Amino acid sequence: MAAAGGGTVKEVKSKTELDNIVAEGAPAVLHFWASWCEASKHMDQVFSHLSTDFPLARFLRVEAEEQPEISEAHSVSAVPFFVFFKDGKAVDTLEGADPSSLANKVAKVAGSIRPGDSAAPASLGMAAGPTILETVQELAKENGASHHIKQPSPGMDANLKKRLQQLISSHPIMLFMKGNPESPKCGFSQKLVDILKKENVKFGSFDILTDNEVREGLKKFSNWPTYPQLYCKGELLGGSDIAIAMHENGELGQVFKDHDIEIIDSATGKTEPNGGKGGISGSSGLNTATSHRLRGIINSSPVVLFMKGTPDEPRCGFSRKVVDILRQENVKFASFDILTDDEVRQGLKVYSNWSSYPQLYIKEELIGGSDIVLEMQKSGELKKVLAEKGIASGATLEDRLKQLINSSPVMLFIKGTPDAPKCGFSSKVVNALKEEGLEFGSFDILTDEEVRQGLKAFSNWPTFPQLYYKGELVGGCDIVLELHNNGELKSTLSE
């Protein structure tokens, strides 16, 4: 396809074609995209402009779901996703909609735009206007450009939502895949079917290729952009990459056991109970250093959650459930992503004699996993335990927002920092305040999703940046620039 600025972006149709292009040794950038993802579409505009600015590099694109062999080769589980090649091999990757990072990484593999220019452009102003950048940054956070697991979209049709919930709950283990277990239509689906068969569990399946309403609706319902999707007792476990990792380390079987999933006797073909927690006894297998490290993490905060992912980006439905419960109880808690540290992940199972995740600790004591925490919340026992152990509920979000807004007489909520704004609108407001010689505090809303979304509702102002004076909203970029151009900004912020 021809790029908007005159460059060329080539659509790759097969892994062989990609391998041949990469083997030529020239710098190349590959964009994995999806037609349903708005952030992908807008990043494509940035990508096209960059193909003009860096004519010596090859710019390639692949529709992730239509080319599973290529996606699998590069471990793609979210879009937009970029792979950077140099001298015939992959040297870097980028997940999500981040125009500045994309430009910087392109520059690193392709060199400067023109002789004598910086090899790492600080912004894409020369390539893509601020409207594109602002749109991309918003979509990256709000439309799940990178696979954040969130609650179902409140705007979804009620009948479709009900249908999806019924499908997900139709079997204790439910697999949404391309094709059927006897005839999978993609490599990822084939792998998950093979894994479930090795785990000797019965499972239901749904061929998403036969029903586009389900196919597109489930992406929004679970906020998981790719297939297959595996559910256990109505909770999303994840896609093929997560299921494969859980199977290889024995955790998938333990999750099934913890949720009383019946197994199939390989000799008789009959199902038999598979219940019971734990199953690992004693901690004698841990060395002193590992035990000491685990105790240190458990003691690092009064409430500690060992989970898959982070509170803002859970990587499994069970972890998300516990995060939601703690937030509903207004409990401050620390977390540890066990996917990032296999020593902690495996060691804690032995240390606690609890073989699955998440695991919640309160004042060094193991409370349990998602099922126990949910039962305790419903019965009121969780609130009682927190009170008995002296864990006070944290401040409400509204209290926190008020505190932030009033932390400086002139307070600016922006994307990035005053020294490194992450969007054109934020940069313009920062420059206006600096030109007026005004001192101001700032908060980077990209670092805290709770503040970002909460402030929109609190102020009834849907975009950023937002400027406040003595606790009152002044406005966004347009209003600030108008006051600045009329010579009224300094007086407005000095009254």
GROMACS .gro file of C-alpha atoms in nm:
model
  495
    1MET     CA    1   0.000   0.000   0.000
    2ALA     CA    2   0.114   0.354  -0.062
    3ALA     CA    3   0.187   0.551   0.252
    4ALA     CA    4   0.014   0.882   0.314
    5GLY     CA    5   0.341   1.068   0.290
    6GLY     CA    6   0.466   0.892  -0.022
    7GLY     CA    7   0.645   0.593   0.136
    8THR     CA    8   0.546   0.231   0.085
    9VAL     CA    9   0.421  -0.025   0.337
   10LYS     CA   10   0.418  -0.382   0.206
   11GLU     CA   11   0.151  -0.633   0.311
   12VAL     CA   12   0.323  -0.965   0.392
   13LYS     CA   13   0.123  -1.272   0.286
   14SER     CA   14   0.335  -1.562   0.418
   15LYS     CA   15   0.615  -1.650   0.657
   16THR     CA   16   0.832  -1.751   0.361
   17GLU     CA   17   0.790  -1.406   0.208
   18LEU     CA   18   0.882  -1.242   0.538
   19ASP     CA   19   1.186  -1.464   0.586
   20ASN     CA   20   1.313  -1.378   0.239
   21ILE     CA   21   1.276  -1.003   0.300
   22VAL     CA   22   1.450  -1.023   0.638
   23ALA     CA   23   1.730  -1.235   0.492
   24GLU     CA   24   1.822  -0.948   0.258
   25GLY     CA   25   1.972  -0.780   0.566
   26ALA     CA   26   1.823  -0.434   0.518
   27PRO     CA   27   1.659  -0.263   0.820
   28ALA     CA   28   1.294  -0.364   0.839
   29VAL     CA   29   0.996  -0.296   1.065
   30LEU     CA   30   0.696  -0.530   1.083
   31HIS     CA   31   0.356  -0.409   1.212
   32PHE     CA   32   0.111  -0.670   1.340
   33TRP     CA   33  -0.240  -0.521   1.320
   34ALA     CA   34  -0.606  -0.618   1.335
   35SER     CA   35  -0.899  -0.471   1.144
   36TRP     CA   36  -1.115  -0.449   1.459
   37CYS     CA   37  -0.856  -0.252   1.661
   38GLU     CA   38  -0.888   0.127   1.627
   39ALA     CA   39  -0.544   0.184   1.779
   40SER     CA   40  -0.394  -0.035   1.505
   41LYS     CA   41  -0.557   0.176   1.238
   42HIS     CA   42  -0.426   0.502   1.379
   43MET     CA   43  -0.078   0.363   1.441
   44ASP     CA   44  -0.085   0.259   1.075
   45GLN     CA   45  -0.099   0.629   0.985
   46VAL     CA   46   0.210   0.695   1.195
   47PHE     CA   47   0.375   0.387   1.046
   48SER     CA   48   0.309   0.512   0.693
   49HIS     CA   49   0.453   0.856   0.767
   50LEU     CA   50   0.765   0.695   0.911
   51SER     CA   51   0.813   0.493   0.591
   52THR     CA   52   0.858   0.828   0.415
   53ASP     CA   53   1.101   0.963   0.673
   54PHE     CA   54   1.316   0.647   0.668
   55PRO     CA   55   1.335   0.548   0.299
   56LEU     CA   56   1.624   0.304   0.349
   57ALA     CA   57   1.417   0.074   0.572
   58ARG     CA   58   1.152  -0.178   0.469
   59PHE     CA   59   0.808  -0.121   0.627
   60LEU     CA   60   0.592  -0.434   0.644
   61ARG     CA   61   0.253  -0.517   0.788
   62VAL     CA   62   0.075  -0.840   0.882
   63GLU     CA   63  -0.286  -0.897   0.988
   64ALA     CA   64  -0.214  -1.091   1.307
   65GLU     CA   65  -0.515  -1.321   1.310
   66GLU     CA   66  -0.490  -1.406   0.940
   67GLN     CA   67  -0.122  -1.506   0.956
   68PRO     CA   68  -0.099  -1.724   1.271
   69GLU     CA   69   0.231  -1.880   1.163
   70ILE     CA   70   0.403  -1.541   1.155
   71SER     CA   71   0.228  -1.424   1.474
   72GLU     CA   72   0.330  -1.741   1.657
   73ALA     CA   73   0.691  -1.708   1.542
   74HIS     CA   74   0.712  -1.367   1.710
   75SER     CA   75   0.497  -1.447   2.017
   76VAL     CA   76   0.232  -1.189   1.927
   77SER     CA   77  -0.057  -1.184   2.176
   78ALA     CA   78  -0.174  -0.822   2.139
   79VAL     CA   79  -0.200  -0.555   1.873
   80PRO     CA   80  -0.056  -0.321   1.765
   81PHE     CA   81   0.279  -0.502   1.789
   82PHE     CA   82   0.602  -0.414   1.607
   83VAL     CA   83   0.915  -0.621   1.536
   84PHE     CA   84   1.238  -0.454   1.427
   85PHE     CA   85   1.492  -0.635   1.206
   86LYS     CA   86   1.854  -0.554   1.124
   87ASP     CA   87   2.125  -0.758   0.953
   88GLY     CA   88   1.886  -1.045   0.897
   89LYS     CA   89   1.759  -1.092   1.253
   90ALA     CA   90   1.501  -0.952   1.494
   91VAL     CA   91   1.665  -0.703   1.732
   92ASP     CA   92   1.375  -0.535   1.914
   93THR     CA   93   0.997  -0.530   1.968
   94LEU     CA   94   0.731  -0.281   2.076
   95GLU     CA   95   0.382  -0.360   2.206
   96GLY     CA   96   0.104  -0.102   2.215
   97ALA     CA   97   0.033   0.238   2.063
   98ASP     CA   98   0.331   0.458   2.148
   99PRO     CA   99   0.428   0.682   1.853
  100SER     CA  100   0.741   0.832   2.011
  101SER     CA  101   0.881   0.492   2.107
  102LEU     CA  102   0.803   0.363   1.759
  103ALA     CA  103   0.990   0.652   1.599
  104ASN     CA  104   1.288   0.608   1.830
  105LYS     CA  105   1.311   0.234   1.767
  106VAL     CA  106   1.276   0.282   1.390
  107ALA     CA  107   1.556   0.537   1.403
  108LYS     CA  108   1.782   0.295   1.592
  109VAL     CA  109   1.757   0.027   1.326
  110ALA     CA  110   1.728   0.256   1.021
  111GLY     CA  111   1.962   0.542   1.112
  112SER     CA  112   1.889   0.914   1.090
  113ILE     CA  113   1.617   1.063   0.873
  114ARG     CA  114   1.871   1.265   0.677
  115PRO     CA  115   2.250   1.300   0.712
  116GLY     CA  116   2.328   1.520   1.009
  117ASP     CA  117   1.986   1.471   1.175
  118SER     CA  118   1.939   1.318   1.516
  119ALA     CA  119   1.909   0.941   1.508
  120ALA     CA  120   1.627   0.947   1.761
  121PRO     CA  121   1.352   1.203   1.694
  122ALA     CA  122   1.200   1.325   2.020
  123SER     CA  123   0.855   1.350   1.866
  124LEU     CA  124   0.670   1.274   1.549
  125GLY     CA  125   0.566   1.631   1.484
  126MET     CA  126   0.733   1.629   1.143
  127ALA     CA  127   0.562   1.303   1.048
  128ALA     CA  128   0.223   1.299   1.215
  129GLY     CA  129   0.028   1.593   1.346
  130PRO     CA  130  -0.075   1.628   1.711
  131THR     CA  131  -0.431   1.515   1.635
  132ILE     CA  132  -0.307   1.174   1.524
  133LEU     CA  133  -0.074   1.147   1.822
  134GLU     CA  134  -0.345   1.244   2.070
  135THR     CA  135  -0.590   0.999   1.915
  136VAL     CA  136  -0.337   0.716   1.920
  137GLN     CA  137  -0.243   0.776   2.284
  138GLU     CA  138  -0.610   0.782   2.389
  139LEU     CA  139  -0.691   0.465   2.197
  140ALA     CA  140  -0.385   0.289   2.336
  141LYS     CA  141  -0.523   0.330   2.687
  142GLU     CA  142  -0.896   0.316   2.634
  143ASN     CA  143  -0.955   0.063   2.356
  144GLY     CA  144  -0.726  -0.211   2.476
  145ALA     CA  145  -0.451  -0.172   2.215
  146SER     CA  146  -0.243  -0.388   2.442
  147HIS     CA  147  -0.437  -0.672   2.593
  148HIS     CA  148  -0.559  -0.536   2.925
  149ILE     CA  149  -0.819  -0.756   3.090
  150LYS     CA  150  -1.111  -0.545   3.207
  151GLN     CA  151  -1.478  -0.584   3.283
  152PRO     CA  152  -1.725  -0.625   2.996
  153SER     CA  153  -1.804  -0.312   2.803
  154PRO     CA  154  -2.110  -0.145   2.954
  155GLY     CA  155  -2.219  -0.038   2.606
  156MET     CA  156  -2.257  -0.396   2.479
  157ASP     CA  157  -2.601  -0.509   2.362
  158ALA     CA  158  -2.777  -0.680   2.652
  159ASN     CA  159  -2.888  -0.980   2.444
  160LEU     CA  160  -2.537  -1.038   2.309
  161LYS     CA  161  -2.387  -1.003   2.656
  162LYS     CA  162  -2.633  -1.259   2.792
  163ARG     CA  163  -2.557  -1.496   2.506
  164LEU     CA  164  -2.181  -1.469   2.563
  165GLN     CA  165  -2.221  -1.532   2.935
  166GLN     CA  166  -2.432  -1.840   2.860
  167LEU     CA  167  -2.173  -1.972   2.614
  168ILE     CA  168  -1.883  -1.914   2.853
  169SER     CA  169  -2.069  -2.090   3.135
  170SER     CA  170  -2.203  -2.377   2.920
  171HIS     CA  171  -1.912  -2.602   3.025
  172PRO     CA  172  -1.675  -2.593   3.324
  173ILE     CA  173  -1.393  -2.559   3.070
  174MET     CA  174  -1.483  -2.369   2.755
  175LEU     CA  175  -1.258  -2.304   2.457
  176PHE     CA  176  -1.338  -2.042   2.194
  177MET     CA  177  -1.128  -2.137   1.893
  178LYS     CA  178  -1.096  -2.133   1.517
  179GLY     CA  179  -1.243  -2.456   1.391
  180ASN     CA  180  -1.332  -2.746   1.619
  181PRO     CA  181  -1.124  -2.987   1.832
  182GLU     CA  182  -1.122  -3.248   1.552
  183SER     CA  183  -1.029  -2.993   1.285
  184PRO     CA  184  -0.861  -2.676   1.425
  185LYS     CA  185  -0.822  -2.394   1.172
  186CYS     CA  186  -0.511  -2.228   1.319
  187GLY     CA  187  -0.192  -2.333   1.494
  188PHE     CA  188  -0.276  -2.159   1.822
  189SER     CA  189  -0.612  -2.338   1.847
  190GLN     CA  190  -0.444  -2.672   1.765
  191LYS     CA  191  -0.195  -2.624   2.048
  192LEU     CA  192  -0.463  -2.547   2.306
  193VAL     CA  193  -0.671  -2.849   2.202
  194ASP     CA  194  -0.361  -3.070   2.237
  195ILE     CA  195  -0.288  -2.927   2.583
  196LEU     CA  196  -0.642  -2.987   2.711
  197LYS     CA  197  -0.631  -3.344   2.581
  198LYS     CA  198  -0.299  -3.399   2.763
  199GLU     CA  199  -0.459  -3.262   3.081
  200ASN     CA  200  -0.731  -3.530   3.043
  201VAL     CA  201  -1.018  -3.288   3.095
  202LYS     CA  202  -1.351  -3.259   2.920
  203PHE     CA  203  -1.412  -2.926   2.754
  204GLY     CA  204  -1.668  -2.752   2.542
  205SER     CA  205  -1.575  -2.550   2.235
  206PHE     CA  206  -1.718  -2.289   2.005
  207ASP     CA  207  -1.598  -2.223   1.651
  208ILE     CA  208  -1.575  -1.842   1.629
  209LEU     CA  209  -1.538  -1.865   1.249
  210THR     CA  210  -1.905  -1.967   1.226
  211ASP     CA  211  -2.045  -1.665   1.411
  212ASN     CA  212  -1.897  -1.319   1.360
  213GLU     CA  213  -2.122  -1.165   1.626
  214VAL     CA  214  -1.969  -1.393   1.889
  215ARG     CA  215  -1.620  -1.352   1.742
  216GLU     CA  216  -1.621  -0.972   1.764
  217GLY     CA  217  -1.839  -0.949   2.073
  218LEU     CA  218  -1.623  -1.177   2.288
  219LYS     CA  219  -1.316  -0.963   2.217
  220LYS     CA  220  -1.494  -0.667   2.375
  221PHE     CA  221  -1.663  -0.872   2.649
  222SER     CA  222  -1.332  -1.012   2.777
  223ASN     CA  223  -1.116  -0.730   2.639
  224TRP     CA  224  -0.887  -0.999   2.495
  225PRO     CA  225  -0.810  -0.929   2.129
  226THR     CA  226  -0.709  -1.268   1.991
  227TYR     CA  227  -0.814  -1.632   1.971
  228PRO     CA  228  -0.820  -1.893   2.110
  229GLN     CA  229  -0.961  -1.796   2.450
  230LEU     CA  230  -0.978  -2.048   2.736
  231TYR     CA  231  -1.227  -2.016   3.024
  232CYS     CA  232  -1.251  -2.214   3.349
  233LYS     CA  233  -1.571  -2.192   3.554
  234GLY     CA  234  -1.665  -1.871   3.371
  235GLU     CA  235  -1.329  -1.697   3.421
  236LEU     CA  236  -1.086  -1.615   3.141
  237LEU     CA  237  -0.754  -1.795   3.183
  238GLY     CA  238  -0.600  -1.643   2.870
  239GLY     CA  239  -0.483  -1.738   2.525
  240SER     CA  240  -0.246  -1.998   2.391
  241ASP     CA  241   0.074  -1.842   2.527
  242ILE     CA  242  -0.054  -1.832   2.886
  243ALA     CA  243  -0.212  -2.178   2.865
  244ILE     CA  244   0.109  -2.327   2.724
  245ALA     CA  245   0.319  -2.176   3.004
  246MET     CA  246   0.072  -2.295   3.270
  247HIS     CA  247   0.068  -2.645   3.122
  248GLU     CA  248   0.447  -2.672   3.102
  249ASN     CA  249   0.500  -2.579   3.467
  250GLY     CA  250   0.209  -2.789   3.594
  251GLU     CA  251  -0.003  -2.494   3.698
  252LEU     CA  252  -0.288  -2.552   3.454
  253GLY     CA  253  -0.360  -2.894   3.598
  254GLN     CA  254  -0.354  -2.749   3.947
  255VAL     CA  255  -0.604  -2.476   3.851
  256PHE     CA  256  -0.835  -2.747   3.719
  257LYS     CA  257  -0.788  -2.942   4.041
  258ASP     CA  258  -0.855  -2.637   4.258
  259HIS     CA  259  -1.181  -2.578   4.072
  260ASP     CA  260  -1.294  -2.940   4.094
  261ILE     CA  261  -1.273  -3.007   3.722
  262GLU     CA  262  -1.328  -3.378   3.657
  263ILE     CA  263  -1.051  -3.561   3.477
  264ILE     CA  264  -1.088  -3.844   3.227
  265ASP     CA  265  -0.938  -4.178   3.322
  266SER     CA  266  -0.718  -4.266   3.023
  267ALA     CA  267  -0.780  -4.637   3.071
  268THR     CA  268  -1.159  -4.640   3.113
  269GLY     CA  269  -1.257  -4.312   2.948
  270LYS     CA  270  -1.471  -4.231   3.252
  271THR     CA  271  -1.451  -3.909   3.451
  272GLU     CA  272  -1.345  -3.902   3.816
  273PRO     CA  273  -1.329  -3.630   4.085
  274ASN     CA  274  -1.026  -3.402   4.082
  275GLY     CA  275  -1.073  -3.190   4.395
  276GLY     CA  276  -0.870  -3.054   4.678
  277LYS     CA  277  -0.638  -2.763   4.738
  278GLY     CA  278  -0.270  -2.779   4.812
  279GLY     CA  279  -0.096  -3.102   4.727
  280ILE     CA  280   0.256  -2.980   4.806
  281SER     CA  281   0.382  -3.059   5.151
  282GLY     CA  282   0.667  -2.911   5.347
  283SER     CA  283   0.913  -2.640   5.253
  284SER     CA  284   1.227  -2.847   5.298
  285GLY     CA  285   1.295  -2.825   4.925
  286LEU     CA  286   1.363  -2.451   4.945
  287ASN     CA  287   1.710  -2.320   5.007
  288THR     CA  288   1.769  -2.060   5.278
  289ALA     CA  289   1.820  -1.773   5.034
  290THR     CA  290   1.489  -1.839   4.854
  291SER     CA  291   1.296  -1.873   5.180
  292HIS     CA  292   1.445  -1.549   5.308
  293ARG     CA  293   1.356  -1.372   4.984
  294LEU     CA  294   0.996  -1.495   4.993
  295ARG     CA  295   0.955  -1.383   5.356
  296GLY     CA  296   1.089  -1.041   5.259
  297ILE     CA  297   0.831  -1.000   4.981
  298ILE     CA  298   0.545  -1.126   5.199
  299ASN     CA  299   0.648  -0.880   5.473
  300SER     CA  300   0.696  -0.588   5.233
  301SER     CA  301   0.341  -0.463   5.294
  302PRO     CA  302   0.056  -0.545   5.534
  303VAL     CA  303  -0.143  -0.676   5.236
  304VAL     CA  304   0.044  -0.849   4.953
  305LEU     CA  305  -0.107  -1.011   4.645
  306PHE     CA  306   0.097  -1.257   4.438
  307MET     CA  307  -0.072  -1.251   4.100
  308LYS     CA  308  -0.033  -1.289   3.726
  309GLY     CA  309   0.033  -0.946   3.583
  310THR     CA  310  -0.018  -0.620   3.767
  311PRO     CA  311  -0.328  -0.465   3.929
  312ASP     CA  312  -0.376  -0.242   3.623
  313GLU     CA  313  -0.298  -0.524   3.379
  314PRO     CA  314  -0.405  -0.862   3.524
  315ARG     CA  315  -0.307  -1.160   3.310
  316CYS     CA  316  -0.580  -1.398   3.427
  317GLY     CA  317  -0.940  -1.373   3.540
  318PHE     CA  318  -0.872  -1.508   3.889
  319SER     CA  319  -0.607  -1.242   3.956
  320ARG     CA  320  -0.840  -0.974   3.824
  321LYS     CA  321  -1.115  -1.093   4.057
  322VAL     CA  322  -0.899  -1.053   4.371
  323VAL     CA  323  -0.774  -0.710   4.256
  324ASP     CA  324  -1.135  -0.597   4.207
  325ILE     CA  325  -1.231  -0.722   4.554
  326LEU     CA  326  -0.943  -0.541   4.725
  327ARG     CA  327  -1.029  -0.220   4.542
  328GLN     CA  328  -1.394  -0.253   4.635
  329GLU     CA  329  -1.285  -0.283   4.999
  330ASN     CA  330  -1.061   0.027   4.955
  331VAL     CA  331  -0.760  -0.171   5.076
  332LYS     CA  332  -0.410  -0.054   4.994
  333PHE     CA  333  -0.201  -0.350   4.882
  334ALA     CA  334   0.132  -0.438   4.727
  335SER     CA  335   0.153  -0.689   4.443
  336PHE     CA  336   0.410  -0.916   4.287
  337ASP     CA  337   0.386  -1.038   3.926
  338ILE     CA  338   0.482  -1.405   3.948
  339LEU     CA  339   0.509  -1.424   3.566
  340THR     CA  340   0.826  -1.214   3.586
  341ASP     CA  341   1.016  -1.432   3.835
  342ASP     CA  342   1.006  -1.811   3.815
  343GLU     CA  343   1.202  -1.855   4.139
  344VAL     CA  344   0.926  -1.675   4.329
  345ARG     CA  345   0.650  -1.841   4.126
  346GLN     CA  346   0.767  -2.196   4.198
  347GLY     CA  347   0.917  -2.132   4.541
  348LEU     CA  348   0.605  -1.974   4.689
  349LYS     CA  349   0.399  -2.284   4.603
  350VAL     CA  350   0.627  -2.487   4.829
  351TYR     CA  351   0.668  -2.216   5.092
  352SER     CA  352   0.294  -2.168   5.137
  353ASN     CA  353   0.187  -2.523   5.046
  354TRP     CA  354  -0.058  -2.356   4.808
  355SER     CA  355  -0.010  -2.459   4.451
  356SER     CA  356  -0.197  -2.203   4.240
  357TYR     CA  357  -0.228  -1.828   4.193
  358PRO     CA  358  -0.328  -1.568   4.293
  359GLN     CA  359  -0.230  -1.587   4.662
  360LEU     CA  360  -0.333  -1.318   4.909
  361TYR     CA  361  -0.141  -1.249   5.231
  362ILE     CA  362  -0.254  -1.025   5.517
  363LYS     CA  363   0.002  -0.949   5.787
  364GLU     CA  364   0.222  -1.240   5.671
  365GLU     CA  365  -0.067  -1.490   5.685
  366LEU     CA  366  -0.189  -1.669   5.373
  367ILE     CA  367  -0.560  -1.600   5.323
  368GLY     CA  368  -0.602  -1.806   5.007
  369GLY     CA  369  -0.685  -1.776   4.639
  370SER     CA  370  -0.966  -1.613   4.443
  371ASP     CA  371  -1.246  -1.849   4.550
  372ILE     CA  372  -1.173  -1.810   4.922
  373VAL     CA  373  -1.131  -1.432   4.898
  374LEU     CA  374  -1.460  -1.402   4.709
  375GLU     CA  375  -1.643  -1.616   4.967
  376MET     CA  376  -1.495  -1.409   5.249
  377GLN     CA  377  -1.607  -1.086   5.086
  378LYS     CA  378  -1.961  -1.213   5.033
  379SER     CA  379  -1.991  -1.329   5.394
  380GLY     CA  380  -1.833  -1.015   5.539
  381GLU     CA  381  -1.546  -1.220   5.680
  382LEU     CA  382  -1.283  -1.036   5.472
  383LYS     CA  383  -1.381  -0.699   5.618
  384LYS     CA  384  -1.370  -0.854   5.967
  385VAL     CA  385  -1.023  -1.005   5.915
  386LEU     CA  386  -0.889  -0.674   5.782
  387ALA     CA  387  -1.027  -0.490   6.085
  388GLU     CA  388  -0.890  -0.747   6.331
  389LYS     CA  389  -0.544  -0.716   6.179
  390GLY     CA  390  -0.557  -0.337   6.188
  391ILE     CA  391  -0.579  -0.285   5.813
  392ALA     CA  392  -0.766   0.040   5.761
  393SER     CA  393  -0.953   0.111   5.440
  394GLY     CA  394  -0.759   0.350   5.220
  395ALA     CA  395  -0.880   0.689   5.112
  396THR     CA  396  -1.148   0.694   4.845
  397LEU     CA  397  -1.057   0.782   4.489
  398GLU     CA  398  -1.238   1.115   4.529
  399ASP     CA  399  -1.025   1.198   4.834
  400ARG     CA  400  -0.712   1.110   4.640
  401LEU     CA  401  -0.811   1.324   4.341
  402LYS     CA  402  -0.888   1.622   4.564
  403GLN     CA  403  -0.550   1.584   4.731
  404LEU     CA  404  -0.369   1.573   4.397
  405ILE     CA  405  -0.560   1.871   4.254
  406ASN     CA  406  -0.477   2.080   4.561
  407SER     CA  407  -0.114   1.968   4.586
  408SER     CA  408  -0.007   2.286   4.402
  409PRO     CA  409  -0.187   2.620   4.342
  410VAL     CA  410  -0.142   2.566   3.967
  411MET     CA  411  -0.176   2.195   3.891
  412LEU     CA  412  -0.149   2.036   3.547
  413PHE     CA  413  -0.256   1.679   3.467
  414ILE     CA  414  -0.074   1.582   3.148
  415LYS     CA  415   0.055   1.294   2.942
  416GLY     CA  416   0.421   1.265   3.031
  417THR     CA  417   0.615   1.525   3.227
  418PRO     CA  418   0.688   1.896   3.169
  419ASP     CA  419   1.037   1.800   3.049
  420ALA     CA  420   0.911   1.518   2.827
  421PRO     CA  421   0.544   1.559   2.725
  422LYS     CA  422   0.393   1.254   2.555
  423CYS     CA  423   0.144   1.434   2.330
  424GLY     CA  424   0.125   1.757   2.135
  425PHE     CA  425  -0.155   1.908   2.343
  426SER     CA  426   0.031   1.852   2.670
  427SER     CA  427   0.343   2.005   2.518
  428LYS     CA  428   0.153   2.318   2.411
  429VAL     CA  429   0.009   2.378   2.758
  430VAL     CA  430   0.347   2.326   2.924
  431ASN     CA  431   0.507   2.575   2.686
  432ALA     CA  432   0.232   2.831   2.751
  433LEU     CA  433   0.281   2.810   3.128
  434LYS     CA  434   0.660   2.834   3.094
  435GLU     CA  435   0.635   3.135   2.863
  436GLU     CA  436   0.423   3.307   3.131
  437GLY     CA  437   0.691   3.229   3.390
  438LEU     CA  438   0.441   3.041   3.606
  439GLU     CA  439   0.539   2.775   3.856
  440PHE     CA  440   0.314   2.468   3.847
  441GLY     CA  441   0.285   2.114   3.970
  442SER     CA  442   0.214   1.825   3.734
  443PHE     CA  443   0.094   1.467   3.731
  444ASP     CA  444   0.157   1.215   3.452
  445ILE     CA  445  -0.181   1.048   3.396
  446LEU     CA  446  -0.017   0.776   3.183
  447THR     CA  447   0.134   0.631   3.501
  448ASP     CA  448  -0.194   0.582   3.689
  449GLU     CA  449  -0.506   0.455   3.512
  450GLU     CA  450  -0.722   0.501   3.822
  451VAL     CA  451  -0.642   0.873   3.835
  452ARG     CA  452  -0.674   0.906   3.457
  453GLN     CA  453  -1.024   0.764   3.439
  454GLY     CA  454  -1.138   0.900   3.776
  455LEU     CA  455  -1.044   1.257   3.696
  456LYS     CA  456  -1.256   1.253   3.379
  457ALA     CA  457  -1.566   1.176   3.585
  458PHE     CA  458  -1.464   1.396   3.879
  459SER     CA  459  -1.417   1.705   3.664
  460ASN     CA  460  -1.670   1.612   3.395
  461TRP     CA  461  -1.394   1.684   3.142
  462PRO     CA  462  -1.322   1.391   2.907
  463THR     CA  463  -0.974   1.472   2.773
  464PHE     CA  464  -0.624   1.566   2.883
  465PRO     CA  465  -0.438   1.785   2.964
  466GLN     CA  466  -0.643   1.943   3.243
  467LEU     CA  467  -0.527   2.260   3.423
  468TYR     CA  468  -0.645   2.351   3.776
  469TYR     CA  469  -0.600   2.667   3.981
  470LYS     CA  470  -0.661   2.658   4.356
  471GLY     CA  471  -0.861   2.337   4.319
  472GLU     CA  472  -1.083   2.464   4.035
  473LEU     CA  473  -1.072   2.339   3.677
  474VAL     CA  474  -0.953   2.605   3.430
  475GLY     CA  475  -0.985   2.384   3.123
  476GLY     CA  476  -0.794   2.193   2.859
  477CYS     CA  477  -0.554   2.280   2.582
  478ASP     CA  478  -0.785   2.503   2.376
  479ILE     CA  479  -0.894   2.718   2.673
  480VAL     CA  480  -0.540   2.754   2.808
  481LEU     CA  481  -0.403   2.855   2.467
  482GLU     CA  482  -0.686   3.105   2.418
  483LEU     CA  483  -0.614   3.265   2.758
  484HIS     CA  484  -0.243   3.269   2.674
  485ASN     CA  485  -0.294   3.429   2.331
  486ASN     CA  486  -0.526   3.692   2.481
  487GLY     CA  487  -0.276   3.779   2.754
  488GLU     CA  488  -0.516   3.660   3.027
  489LEU     CA  489  -0.348   3.337   3.142
  490LYS     CA  490  -0.115   3.483   3.402
  491SER     CA  491  -0.384   3.703   3.558
  492THR     CA  492  -0.629   3.410   3.565
  493LEU     CA  493  -0.378   3.199   3.755
  494SER     CA  494  -0.280   3.479   3.995
  495GLU     CA  495  -0.617   3.597   4.123
   0.00000   0.00000   0.00000
